[in-house]
Short mmCIF file of C-alpha atoms and ligand atoms in Angstrom, two decimals:
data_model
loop_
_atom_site.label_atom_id
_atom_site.label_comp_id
_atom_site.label_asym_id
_atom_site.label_seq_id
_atom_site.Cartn_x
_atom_site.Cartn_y
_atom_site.Cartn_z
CA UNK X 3 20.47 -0.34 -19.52
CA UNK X 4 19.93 -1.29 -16.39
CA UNK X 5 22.15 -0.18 -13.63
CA UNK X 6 23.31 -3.21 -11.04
CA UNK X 7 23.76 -1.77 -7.46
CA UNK X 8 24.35 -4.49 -5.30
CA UNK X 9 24.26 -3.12 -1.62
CA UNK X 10 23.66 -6.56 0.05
CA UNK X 11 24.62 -4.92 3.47
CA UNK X 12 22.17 -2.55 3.58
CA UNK X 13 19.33 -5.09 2.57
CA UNK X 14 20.17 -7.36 5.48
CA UNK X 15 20.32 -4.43 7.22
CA UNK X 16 16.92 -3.57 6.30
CA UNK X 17 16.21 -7.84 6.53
CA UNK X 18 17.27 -7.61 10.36
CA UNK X 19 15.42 -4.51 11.50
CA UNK X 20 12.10 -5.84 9.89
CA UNK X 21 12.92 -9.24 11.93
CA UNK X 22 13.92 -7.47 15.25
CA UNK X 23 10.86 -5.16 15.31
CA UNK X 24 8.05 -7.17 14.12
CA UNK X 25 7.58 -5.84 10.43
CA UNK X 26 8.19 -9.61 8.26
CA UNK X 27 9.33 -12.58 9.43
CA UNK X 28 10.23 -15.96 7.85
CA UNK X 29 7.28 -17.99 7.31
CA UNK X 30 6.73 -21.36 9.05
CA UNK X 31 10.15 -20.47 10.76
CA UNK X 32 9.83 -22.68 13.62
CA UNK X 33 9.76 -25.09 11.41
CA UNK X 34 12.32 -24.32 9.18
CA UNK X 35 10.69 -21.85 6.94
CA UNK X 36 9.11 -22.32 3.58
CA UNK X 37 11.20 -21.47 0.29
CA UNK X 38 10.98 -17.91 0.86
CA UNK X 39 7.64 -17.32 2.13
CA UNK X 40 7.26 -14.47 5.02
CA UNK X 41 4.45 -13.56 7.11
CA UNK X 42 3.60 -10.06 7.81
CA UNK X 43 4.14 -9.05 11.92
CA UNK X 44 2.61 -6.32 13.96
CA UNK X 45 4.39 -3.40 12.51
CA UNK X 46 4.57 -5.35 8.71
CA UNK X 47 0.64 -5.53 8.80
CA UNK X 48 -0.05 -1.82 9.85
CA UNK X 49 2.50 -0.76 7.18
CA UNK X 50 0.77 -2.63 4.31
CA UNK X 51 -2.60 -2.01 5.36
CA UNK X 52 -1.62 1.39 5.34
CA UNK X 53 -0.58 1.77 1.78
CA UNK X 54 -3.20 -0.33 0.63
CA UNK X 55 -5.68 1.61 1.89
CA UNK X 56 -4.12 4.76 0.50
CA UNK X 57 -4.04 3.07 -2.73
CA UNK X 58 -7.81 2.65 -2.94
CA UNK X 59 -8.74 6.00 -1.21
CA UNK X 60 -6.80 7.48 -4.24
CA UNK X 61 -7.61 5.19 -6.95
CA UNK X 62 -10.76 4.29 -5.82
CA UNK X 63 -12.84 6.43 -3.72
CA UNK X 64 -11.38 9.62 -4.68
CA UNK X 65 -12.48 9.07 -8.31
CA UNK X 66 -15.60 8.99 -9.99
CA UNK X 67 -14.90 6.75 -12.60
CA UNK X 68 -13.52 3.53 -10.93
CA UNK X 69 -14.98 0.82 -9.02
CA UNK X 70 -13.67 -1.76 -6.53
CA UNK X 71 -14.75 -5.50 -6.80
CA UNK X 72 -12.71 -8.33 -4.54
CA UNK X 73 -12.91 -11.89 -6.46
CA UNK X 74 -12.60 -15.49 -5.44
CA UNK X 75 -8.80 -16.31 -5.57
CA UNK X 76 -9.48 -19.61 -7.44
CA UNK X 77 -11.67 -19.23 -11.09
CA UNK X 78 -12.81 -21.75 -13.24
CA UNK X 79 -10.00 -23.09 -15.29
CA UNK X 80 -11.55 -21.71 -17.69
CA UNK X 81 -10.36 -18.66 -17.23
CA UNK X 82 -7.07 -19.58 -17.63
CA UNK X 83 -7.48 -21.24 -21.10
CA UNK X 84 -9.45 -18.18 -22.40
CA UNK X 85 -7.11 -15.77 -20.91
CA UNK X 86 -3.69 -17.62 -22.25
CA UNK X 87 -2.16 -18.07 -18.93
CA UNK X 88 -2.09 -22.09 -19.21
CA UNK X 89 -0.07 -21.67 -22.84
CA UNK X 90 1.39 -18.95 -22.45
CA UNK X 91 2.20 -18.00 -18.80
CA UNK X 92 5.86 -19.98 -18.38
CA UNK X 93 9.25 -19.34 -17.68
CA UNK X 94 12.42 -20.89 -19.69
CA UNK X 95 14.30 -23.33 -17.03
CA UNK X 96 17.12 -25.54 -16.92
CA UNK X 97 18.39 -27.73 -14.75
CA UNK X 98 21.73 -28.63 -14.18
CA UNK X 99 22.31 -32.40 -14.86
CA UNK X 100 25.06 -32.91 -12.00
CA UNK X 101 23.17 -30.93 -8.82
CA UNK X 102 19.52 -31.07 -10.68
CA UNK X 103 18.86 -27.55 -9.44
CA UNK X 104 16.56 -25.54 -11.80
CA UNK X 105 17.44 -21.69 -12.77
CA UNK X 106 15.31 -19.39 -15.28
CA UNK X 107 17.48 -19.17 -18.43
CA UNK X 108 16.85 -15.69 -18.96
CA UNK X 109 18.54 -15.45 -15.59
CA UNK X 110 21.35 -16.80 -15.84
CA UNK X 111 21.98 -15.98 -19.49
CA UNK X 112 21.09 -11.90 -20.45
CA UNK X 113 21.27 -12.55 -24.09
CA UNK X 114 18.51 -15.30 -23.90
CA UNK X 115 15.35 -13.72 -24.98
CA UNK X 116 17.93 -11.60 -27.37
CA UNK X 117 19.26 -14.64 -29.02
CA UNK X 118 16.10 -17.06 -28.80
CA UNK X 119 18.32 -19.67 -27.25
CA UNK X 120 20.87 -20.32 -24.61
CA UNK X 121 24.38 -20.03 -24.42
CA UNK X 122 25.95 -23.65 -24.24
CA UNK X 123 28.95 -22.10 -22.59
CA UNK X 124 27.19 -21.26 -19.79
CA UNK X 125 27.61 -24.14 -16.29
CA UNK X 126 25.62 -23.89 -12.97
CA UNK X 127 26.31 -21.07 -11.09
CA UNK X 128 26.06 -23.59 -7.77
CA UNK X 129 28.54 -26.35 -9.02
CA UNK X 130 29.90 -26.13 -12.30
CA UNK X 131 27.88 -29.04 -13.83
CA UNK X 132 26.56 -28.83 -17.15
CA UNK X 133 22.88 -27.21 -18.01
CA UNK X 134 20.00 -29.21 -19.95
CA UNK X 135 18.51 -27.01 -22.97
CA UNK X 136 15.88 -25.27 -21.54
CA UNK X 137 12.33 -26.31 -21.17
CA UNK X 138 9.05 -24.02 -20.20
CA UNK X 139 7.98 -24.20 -17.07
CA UNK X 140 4.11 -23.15 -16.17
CA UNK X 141 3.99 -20.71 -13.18
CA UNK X 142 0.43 -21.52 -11.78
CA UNK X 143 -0.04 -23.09 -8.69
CA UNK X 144 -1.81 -25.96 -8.64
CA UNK X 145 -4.46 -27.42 -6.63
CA UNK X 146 -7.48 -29.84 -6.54
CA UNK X 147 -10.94 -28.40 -5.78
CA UNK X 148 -13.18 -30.92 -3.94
CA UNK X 149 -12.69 -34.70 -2.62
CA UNK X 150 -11.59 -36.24 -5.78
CA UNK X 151 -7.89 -35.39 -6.69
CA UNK X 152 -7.30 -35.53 -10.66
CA UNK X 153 -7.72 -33.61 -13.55
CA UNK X 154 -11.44 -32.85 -13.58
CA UNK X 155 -11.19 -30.80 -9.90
CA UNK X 156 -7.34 -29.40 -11.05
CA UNK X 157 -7.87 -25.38 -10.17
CA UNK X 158 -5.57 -22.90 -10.03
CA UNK X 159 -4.79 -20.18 -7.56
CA UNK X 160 -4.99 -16.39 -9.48
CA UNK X 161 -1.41 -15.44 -11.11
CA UNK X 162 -2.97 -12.20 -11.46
CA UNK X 163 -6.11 -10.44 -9.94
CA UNK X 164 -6.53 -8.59 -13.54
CA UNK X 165 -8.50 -11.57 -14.55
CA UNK X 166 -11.50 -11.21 -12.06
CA UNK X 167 -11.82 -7.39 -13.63
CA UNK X 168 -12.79 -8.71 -16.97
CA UNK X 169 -14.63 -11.72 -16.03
CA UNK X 170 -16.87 -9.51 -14.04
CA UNK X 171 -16.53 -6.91 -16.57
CA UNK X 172 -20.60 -7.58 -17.48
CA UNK X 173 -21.73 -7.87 -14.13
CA UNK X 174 -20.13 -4.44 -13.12
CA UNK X 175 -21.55 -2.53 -16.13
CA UNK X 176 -24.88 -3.74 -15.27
CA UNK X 177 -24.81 -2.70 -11.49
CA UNK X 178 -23.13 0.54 -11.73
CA UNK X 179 -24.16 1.68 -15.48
CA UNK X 180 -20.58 3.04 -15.81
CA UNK X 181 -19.90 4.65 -19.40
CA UNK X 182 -16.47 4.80 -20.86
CA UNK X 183 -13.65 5.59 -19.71
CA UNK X 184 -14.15 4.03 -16.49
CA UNK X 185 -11.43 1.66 -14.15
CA UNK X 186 -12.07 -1.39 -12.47
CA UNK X 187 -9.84 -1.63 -9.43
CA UNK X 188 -8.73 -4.75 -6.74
CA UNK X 189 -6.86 -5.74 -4.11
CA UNK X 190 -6.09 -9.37 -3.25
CA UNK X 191 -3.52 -12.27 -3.40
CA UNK X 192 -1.77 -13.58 -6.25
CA UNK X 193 0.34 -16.61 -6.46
CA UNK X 194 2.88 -18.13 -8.84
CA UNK X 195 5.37 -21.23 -8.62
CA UNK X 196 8.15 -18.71 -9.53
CA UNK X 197 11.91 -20.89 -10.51
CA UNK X 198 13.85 -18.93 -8.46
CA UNK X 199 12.13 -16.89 -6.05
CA UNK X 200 14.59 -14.95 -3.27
CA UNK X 201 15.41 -11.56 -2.28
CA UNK X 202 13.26 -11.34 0.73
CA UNK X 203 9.57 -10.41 -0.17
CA UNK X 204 10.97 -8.73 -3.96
CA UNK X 205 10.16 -12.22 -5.60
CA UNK X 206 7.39 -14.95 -3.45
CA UNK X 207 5.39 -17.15 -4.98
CA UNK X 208 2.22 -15.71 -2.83
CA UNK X 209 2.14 -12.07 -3.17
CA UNK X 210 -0.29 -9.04 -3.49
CA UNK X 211 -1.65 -7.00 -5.84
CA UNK X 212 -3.29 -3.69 -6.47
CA UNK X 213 -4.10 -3.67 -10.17
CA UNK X 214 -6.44 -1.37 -12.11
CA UNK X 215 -8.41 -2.16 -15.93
CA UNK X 216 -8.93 0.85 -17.16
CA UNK X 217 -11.89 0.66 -20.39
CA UNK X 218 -11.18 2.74 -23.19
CA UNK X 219 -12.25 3.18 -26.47
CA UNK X 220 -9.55 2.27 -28.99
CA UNK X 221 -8.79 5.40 -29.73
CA UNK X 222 -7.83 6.96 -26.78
CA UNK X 223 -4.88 4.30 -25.98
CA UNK X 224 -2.02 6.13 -26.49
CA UNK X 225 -3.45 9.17 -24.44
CA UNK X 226 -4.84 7.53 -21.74
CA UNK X 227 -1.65 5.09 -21.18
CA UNK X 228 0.38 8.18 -20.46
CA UNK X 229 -1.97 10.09 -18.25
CA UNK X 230 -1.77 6.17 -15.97
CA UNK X 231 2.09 6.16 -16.44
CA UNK X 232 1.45 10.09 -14.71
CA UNK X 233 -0.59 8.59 -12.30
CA UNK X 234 1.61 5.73 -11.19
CA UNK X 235 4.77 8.26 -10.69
CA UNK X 236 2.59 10.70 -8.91
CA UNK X 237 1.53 7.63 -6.61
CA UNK X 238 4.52 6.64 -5.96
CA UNK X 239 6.26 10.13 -5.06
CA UNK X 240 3.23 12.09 -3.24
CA UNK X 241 2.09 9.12 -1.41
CA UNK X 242 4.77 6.34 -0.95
CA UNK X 243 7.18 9.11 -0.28
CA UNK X 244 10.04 7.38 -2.75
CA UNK X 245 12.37 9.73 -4.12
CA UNK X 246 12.27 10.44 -7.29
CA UNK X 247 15.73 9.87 -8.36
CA UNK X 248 15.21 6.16 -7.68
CA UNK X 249 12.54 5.96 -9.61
CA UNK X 250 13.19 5.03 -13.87
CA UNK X 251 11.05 4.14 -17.17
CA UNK X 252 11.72 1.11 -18.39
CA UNK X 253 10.21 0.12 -21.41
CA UNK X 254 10.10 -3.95 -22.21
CA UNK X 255 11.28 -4.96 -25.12
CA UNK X 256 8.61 -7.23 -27.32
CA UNK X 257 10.39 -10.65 -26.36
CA UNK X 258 9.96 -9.40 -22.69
CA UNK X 259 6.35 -8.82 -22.94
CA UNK X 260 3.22 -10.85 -21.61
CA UNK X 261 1.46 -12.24 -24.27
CA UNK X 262 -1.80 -9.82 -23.83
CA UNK X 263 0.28 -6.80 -24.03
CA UNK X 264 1.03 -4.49 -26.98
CA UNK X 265 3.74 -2.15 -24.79
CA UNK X 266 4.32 -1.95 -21.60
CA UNK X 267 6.09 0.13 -19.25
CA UNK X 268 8.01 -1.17 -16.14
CA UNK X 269 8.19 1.14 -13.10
CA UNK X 270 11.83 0.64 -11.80
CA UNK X 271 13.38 1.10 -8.37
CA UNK X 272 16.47 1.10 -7.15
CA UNK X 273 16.34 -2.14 -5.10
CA UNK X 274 19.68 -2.21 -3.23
CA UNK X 275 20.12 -5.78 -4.31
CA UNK X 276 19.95 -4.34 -8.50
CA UNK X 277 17.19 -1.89 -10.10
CA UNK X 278 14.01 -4.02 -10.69
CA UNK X 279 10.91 -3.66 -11.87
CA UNK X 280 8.48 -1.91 -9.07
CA UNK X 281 5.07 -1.16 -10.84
CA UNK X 282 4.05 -2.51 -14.21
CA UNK X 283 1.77 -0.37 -17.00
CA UNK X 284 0.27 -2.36 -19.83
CA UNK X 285 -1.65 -1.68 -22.73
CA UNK X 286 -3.70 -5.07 -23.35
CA UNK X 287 -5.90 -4.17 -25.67
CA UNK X 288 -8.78 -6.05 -26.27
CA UNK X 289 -7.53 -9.11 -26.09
CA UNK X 290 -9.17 -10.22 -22.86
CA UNK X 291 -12.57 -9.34 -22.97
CA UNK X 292 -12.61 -10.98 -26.15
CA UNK X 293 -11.15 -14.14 -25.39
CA UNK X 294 -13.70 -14.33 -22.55
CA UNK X 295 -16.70 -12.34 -24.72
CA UNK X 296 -18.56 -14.41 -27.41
CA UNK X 297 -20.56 -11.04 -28.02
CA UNK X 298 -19.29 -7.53 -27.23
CA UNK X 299 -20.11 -6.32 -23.87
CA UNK X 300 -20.40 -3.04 -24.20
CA UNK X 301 -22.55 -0.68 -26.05
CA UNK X 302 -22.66 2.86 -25.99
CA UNK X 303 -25.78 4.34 -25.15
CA UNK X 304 -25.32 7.09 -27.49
CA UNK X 305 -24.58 5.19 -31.34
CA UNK X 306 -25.74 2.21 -29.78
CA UNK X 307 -22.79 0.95 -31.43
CA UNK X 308 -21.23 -2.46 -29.39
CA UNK X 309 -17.80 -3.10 -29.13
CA UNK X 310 -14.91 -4.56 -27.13
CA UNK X 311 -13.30 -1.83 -24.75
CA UNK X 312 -9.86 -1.78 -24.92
CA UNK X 313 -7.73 -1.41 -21.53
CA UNK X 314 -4.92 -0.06 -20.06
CA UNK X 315 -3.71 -1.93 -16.77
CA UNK X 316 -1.83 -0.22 -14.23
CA UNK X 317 -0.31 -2.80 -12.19
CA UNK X 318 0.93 -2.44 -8.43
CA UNK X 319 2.93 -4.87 -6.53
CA UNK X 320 1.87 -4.36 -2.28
CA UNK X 321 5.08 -6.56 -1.24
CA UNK X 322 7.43 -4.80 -3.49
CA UNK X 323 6.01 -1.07 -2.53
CA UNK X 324 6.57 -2.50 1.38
CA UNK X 325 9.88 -3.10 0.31
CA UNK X 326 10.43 0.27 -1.58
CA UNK X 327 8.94 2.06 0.89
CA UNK X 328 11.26 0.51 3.73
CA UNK X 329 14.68 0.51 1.27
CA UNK X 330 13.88 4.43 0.36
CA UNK X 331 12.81 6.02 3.88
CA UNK X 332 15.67 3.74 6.00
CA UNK X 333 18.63 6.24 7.37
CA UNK X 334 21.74 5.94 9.73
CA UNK X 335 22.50 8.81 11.56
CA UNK X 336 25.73 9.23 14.48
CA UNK X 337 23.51 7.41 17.33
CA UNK X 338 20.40 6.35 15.51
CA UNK X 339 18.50 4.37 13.34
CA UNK X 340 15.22 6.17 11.80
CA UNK X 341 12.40 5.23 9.36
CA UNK X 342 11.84 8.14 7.31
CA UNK X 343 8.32 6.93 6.67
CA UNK X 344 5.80 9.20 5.20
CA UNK X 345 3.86 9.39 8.66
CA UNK X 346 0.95 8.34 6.93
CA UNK X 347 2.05 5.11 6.42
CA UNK X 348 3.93 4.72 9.57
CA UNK X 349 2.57 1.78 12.00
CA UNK X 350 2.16 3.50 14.79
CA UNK X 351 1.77 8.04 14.29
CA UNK X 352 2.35 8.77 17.99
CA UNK X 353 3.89 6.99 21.02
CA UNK X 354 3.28 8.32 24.73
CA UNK X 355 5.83 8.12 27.48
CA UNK X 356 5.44 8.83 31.20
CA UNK X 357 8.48 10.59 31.95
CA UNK X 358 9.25 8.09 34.89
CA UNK X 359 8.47 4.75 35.07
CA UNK X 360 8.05 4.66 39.28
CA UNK X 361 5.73 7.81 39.46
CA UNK X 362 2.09 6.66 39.41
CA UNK X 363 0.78 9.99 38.84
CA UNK X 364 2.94 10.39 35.77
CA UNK X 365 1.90 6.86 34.47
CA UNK X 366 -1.69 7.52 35.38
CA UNK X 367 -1.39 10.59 33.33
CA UNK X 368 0.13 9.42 30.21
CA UNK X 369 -2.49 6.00 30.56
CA UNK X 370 -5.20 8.48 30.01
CA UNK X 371 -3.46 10.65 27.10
CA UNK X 372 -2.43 7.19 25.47
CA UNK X 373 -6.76 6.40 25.97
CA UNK X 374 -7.49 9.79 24.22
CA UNK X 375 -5.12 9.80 21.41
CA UNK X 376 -5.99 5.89 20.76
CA UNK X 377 -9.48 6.83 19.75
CA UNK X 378 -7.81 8.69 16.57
CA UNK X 379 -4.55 7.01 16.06
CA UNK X 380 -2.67 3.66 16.19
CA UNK X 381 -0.45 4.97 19.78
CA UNK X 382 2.11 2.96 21.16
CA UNK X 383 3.03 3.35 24.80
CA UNK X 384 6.52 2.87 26.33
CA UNK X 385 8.01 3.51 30.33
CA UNK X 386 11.01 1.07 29.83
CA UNK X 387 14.48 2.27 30.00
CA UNK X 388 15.02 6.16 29.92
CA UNK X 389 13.73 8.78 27.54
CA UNK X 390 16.65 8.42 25.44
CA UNK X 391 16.14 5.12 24.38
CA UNK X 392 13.08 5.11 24.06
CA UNK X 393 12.89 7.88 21.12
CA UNK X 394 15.44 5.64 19.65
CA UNK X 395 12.83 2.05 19.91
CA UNK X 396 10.52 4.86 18.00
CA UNK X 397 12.64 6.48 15.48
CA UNK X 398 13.61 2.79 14.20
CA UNK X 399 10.00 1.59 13.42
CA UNK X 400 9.41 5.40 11.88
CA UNK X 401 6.90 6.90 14.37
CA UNK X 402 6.55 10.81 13.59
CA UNK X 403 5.59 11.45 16.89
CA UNK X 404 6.41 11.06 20.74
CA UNK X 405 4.88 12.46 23.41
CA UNK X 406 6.44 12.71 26.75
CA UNK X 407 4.00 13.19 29.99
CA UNK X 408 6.55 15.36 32.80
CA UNK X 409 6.06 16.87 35.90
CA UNK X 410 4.88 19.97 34.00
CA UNK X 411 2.19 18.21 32.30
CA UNK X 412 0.50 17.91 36.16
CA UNK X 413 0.31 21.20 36.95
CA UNK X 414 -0.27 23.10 32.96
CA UNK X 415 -1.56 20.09 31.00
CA UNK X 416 0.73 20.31 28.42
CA UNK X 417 3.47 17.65 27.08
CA UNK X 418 6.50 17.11 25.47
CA UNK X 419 5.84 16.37 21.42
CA UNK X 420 9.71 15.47 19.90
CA UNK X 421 9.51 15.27 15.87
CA UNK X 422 11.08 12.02 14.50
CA UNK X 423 13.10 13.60 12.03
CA UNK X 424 14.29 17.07 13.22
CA UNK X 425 14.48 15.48 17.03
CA UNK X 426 12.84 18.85 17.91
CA UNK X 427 10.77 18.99 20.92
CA UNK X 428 7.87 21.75 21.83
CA UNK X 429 5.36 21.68 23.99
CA UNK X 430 1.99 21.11 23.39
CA UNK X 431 -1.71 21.71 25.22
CA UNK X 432 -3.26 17.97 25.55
CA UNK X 433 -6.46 19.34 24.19
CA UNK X 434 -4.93 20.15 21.16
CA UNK X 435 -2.69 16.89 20.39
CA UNK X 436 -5.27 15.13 18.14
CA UNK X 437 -5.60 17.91 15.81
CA UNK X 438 -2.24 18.80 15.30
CA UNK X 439 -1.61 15.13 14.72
CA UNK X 440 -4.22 14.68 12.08
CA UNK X 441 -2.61 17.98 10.46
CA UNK X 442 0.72 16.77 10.25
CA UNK X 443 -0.44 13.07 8.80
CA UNK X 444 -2.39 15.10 5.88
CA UNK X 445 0.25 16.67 4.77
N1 GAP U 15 -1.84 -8.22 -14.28
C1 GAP U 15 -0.54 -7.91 -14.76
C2 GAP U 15 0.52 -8.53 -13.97
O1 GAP U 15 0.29 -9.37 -13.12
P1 GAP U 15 3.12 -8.49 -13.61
O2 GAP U 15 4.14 -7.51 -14.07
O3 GAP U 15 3.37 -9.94 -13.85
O4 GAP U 15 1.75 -8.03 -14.27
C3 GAP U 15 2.41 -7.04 -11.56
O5 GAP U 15 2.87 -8.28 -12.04
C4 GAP U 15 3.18 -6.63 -10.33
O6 GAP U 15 3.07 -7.64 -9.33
C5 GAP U 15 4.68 -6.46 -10.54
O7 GAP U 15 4.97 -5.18 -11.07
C6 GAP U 15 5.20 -6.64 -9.13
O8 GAP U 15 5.06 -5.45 -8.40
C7 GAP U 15 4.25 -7.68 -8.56
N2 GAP U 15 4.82 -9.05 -8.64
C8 GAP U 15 4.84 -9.86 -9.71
N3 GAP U 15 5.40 -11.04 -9.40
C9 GAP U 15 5.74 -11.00 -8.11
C10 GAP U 15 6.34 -11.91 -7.19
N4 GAP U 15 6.69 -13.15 -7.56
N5 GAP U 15 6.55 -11.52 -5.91
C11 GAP U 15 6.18 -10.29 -5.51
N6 GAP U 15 5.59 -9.38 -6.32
C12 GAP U 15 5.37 -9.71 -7.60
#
């Protein structure tokens, strides 16, 4: 059952702050944007770069049985008839014959993939006008490939990265001689012509990925798909910081499913917009290393026995943890606004502050503190306005740190270190800043 909790003031709250500080912006805005595409600002990029490179330092480097590869976004089109996606990968749509705007039918109508077909009753939510029986809709993006623009060069960008993983799957085993179990793991852009794309960067037609094939024996499925579904909470808690009670199973129904999937698990969050799907799991068998496998591509060097490895894909969204991350860690207190960001993945961890502005010996000071800690960290500096305020500037983009160079500094060389979220100041030596720093971010 899923729970609707529509809090569309606090997500353009959250909309506004990412806008007036530099996180996402409207893409092509100058120009009048483009159907819901957003680019990623100063603050935006630090923030995703950060949890993607969490992501593969746990999934990838901290483990000895996964491997990272990073594919060409567009594939032979052949991979897309082998893998299903050009039958299968479609949304229902209809179109409203009065307006001629499209909706998914499975949006607009909850019963649909219940039913198998679509409530007549229903009119356009826009104008009233009656709705055509719905058609499917393929969600690849198109493009040509080359100077000659027809079907022979038609490509298409990735709807998934998974694919790459099993197209590759040969080329990987014979590099790395991995034995079962073992992962393969990838970041990288995915795009789909989605019908009705829209709240902010939950639903884009070009989006990221972090997705993992895991190779298994048969077997082992069951076992294996719940140590992931482990894995994926654990991720999410411990390193994203989300709480826990936002966080729900959701298992899809068999209507709701991919095609290559035998059961799969959806991740849920509590989106303030409704509770959507966050993280995917999947068990996909074997069915795509043998669609793209005349010969099984794996043999085990003990039996000698060759066979298909089955997999289990855990699938993560980068946009939608952004958006998680900011929705979960965003809090109004009396006279602030603060990030509550893990301060691992906050943009900047420190910012330095010469007390006053006018004092060159104060800004000289802090210039050379900002130099030292710069080496270590991503440090912002600020000397506009008064001390006050500026906590404030930090607090809203989530720094965990700021560190205020006084008169006191000159003469013991020691500053001011205030904690974002207990507002608590003590002083600290300057030759000790880094460390205690790093300490706090490895928490
Ligand atoms: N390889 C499996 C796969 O692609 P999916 O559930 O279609 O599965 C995986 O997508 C994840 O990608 C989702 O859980 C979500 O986090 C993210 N995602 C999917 N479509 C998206 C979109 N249009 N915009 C932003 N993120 C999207």
């Amino acid at each position: 059952m899923k729970k609707e909790k529509n809090n569309s003031e606090l997500m353009d709250k959250i909309v506004s702050l990412c806008k007036r500080r530099g996180f996402i912006f409207p893409g092509s805005e100058i120009y009048g944007g483009l159907a819901n595409s957003f680019d990623y600002g100063p603050l935006g990029v630090e923030l995703k770069n950060n949890i993607k490179n969490i992501w593969w330092n746990r999934f990838v480097h901290q483990r000895d049985d996964m491997v990272g590869i990073d594919a060409a976004l567009i594939m032979n089109p052949k991979v897309w008839e082998a893998s299903g996606h050009l039958k299968e990968f479609s949304d229902p749509l209809v179109e409203c014959e009065k307006c001629k705007r499209r909706f998914r039918a499975d949006h607009i109508d909850p019963d649909y993939e219940k039913n198998k077909s679509f409530n007549k009753k229903i009119k356009c939510p826009d104008c009233g006008g009656k709705l055509s029986e719905p058609r499917q809709f393929n969600l690849m993006l198109k493009t040509f490939l080359g100077t000659i623009e027809d079907s022979a060069s038609t490509v298409y960008f990735r709807p998934e990265t998974a694919q790459a993983m099993f197209v590759d799957f040969k080329n990987v085993l014979d590099t790395t001689r991995r034995k079962l179990p073992f992962g393969i793991a990838q970041i990288g852009k995915a795009f789909r012509n989605e019908v009705t794309p829209g709240n902010f960067i939950f639903r884009t037609r070009e989006f990221e990925q972090m997705e993992i094939e895991y190779f298994i024996k048969e077997e082992e499925w069951e076992k294996v798909f719940e140590y992931w579904q482990k894995e994926m909470w654990d991720w999410t808690i411990e390193d994203l910081g989300i709480k826990k009670e936002n966080l729900y199973d959701c298992e899809c129904e068999a209507a709701n499913r991919a095609h290559y999937s035998k059961k799969t698990i959806d991740i849920e969050y509590d989106f303030p917009f409704s509770r959507s799907e966050l993280y995917g799991l999947a068990y996909r068998t074997d069915f795509d290393l043998k669609n793209h496998f005349a010969e099984p591509p794996y043999e085990d060097a003990e039996s000698g026995e060759k066979l298909y490895p089955h997999v289990i894909e855990p699938t993560f969204g980068v946009d939608r943890s952004v958006l998680a991350v900011l929705c979960d860690s965003y809090v109004e207190e009396k006279e602030r606004i603060v990030l509550k960001l893990k301060p691992k993945l906050a943009p900047y961890k420190v910012a330095v502050f010469p007390l006053l502005k006018n004092k060159p010996e104060l800004v000289n000071k802090a210039t050379e503190v900002y130099h030292q800690l710069k080496k270590n960290f991503n440090v912002a500096f600020d000397d506009r306005g008064n001390i006050g305020k500026r906590y404030y500037s930090q607090d809203e983009i989530g720094t965990p740190f700021c560190v205020t160079i006084d008169f006191e500094t000159l003469e013991n060389d020691d500053v001011t270190v205030r904690d974002r979220d207990t507002m608590k100041q003590e002083r600290v030596k300057i030759s000790d800043l880094s460390k205690k720093i790093s300490e706090y971010l490895n928490e």
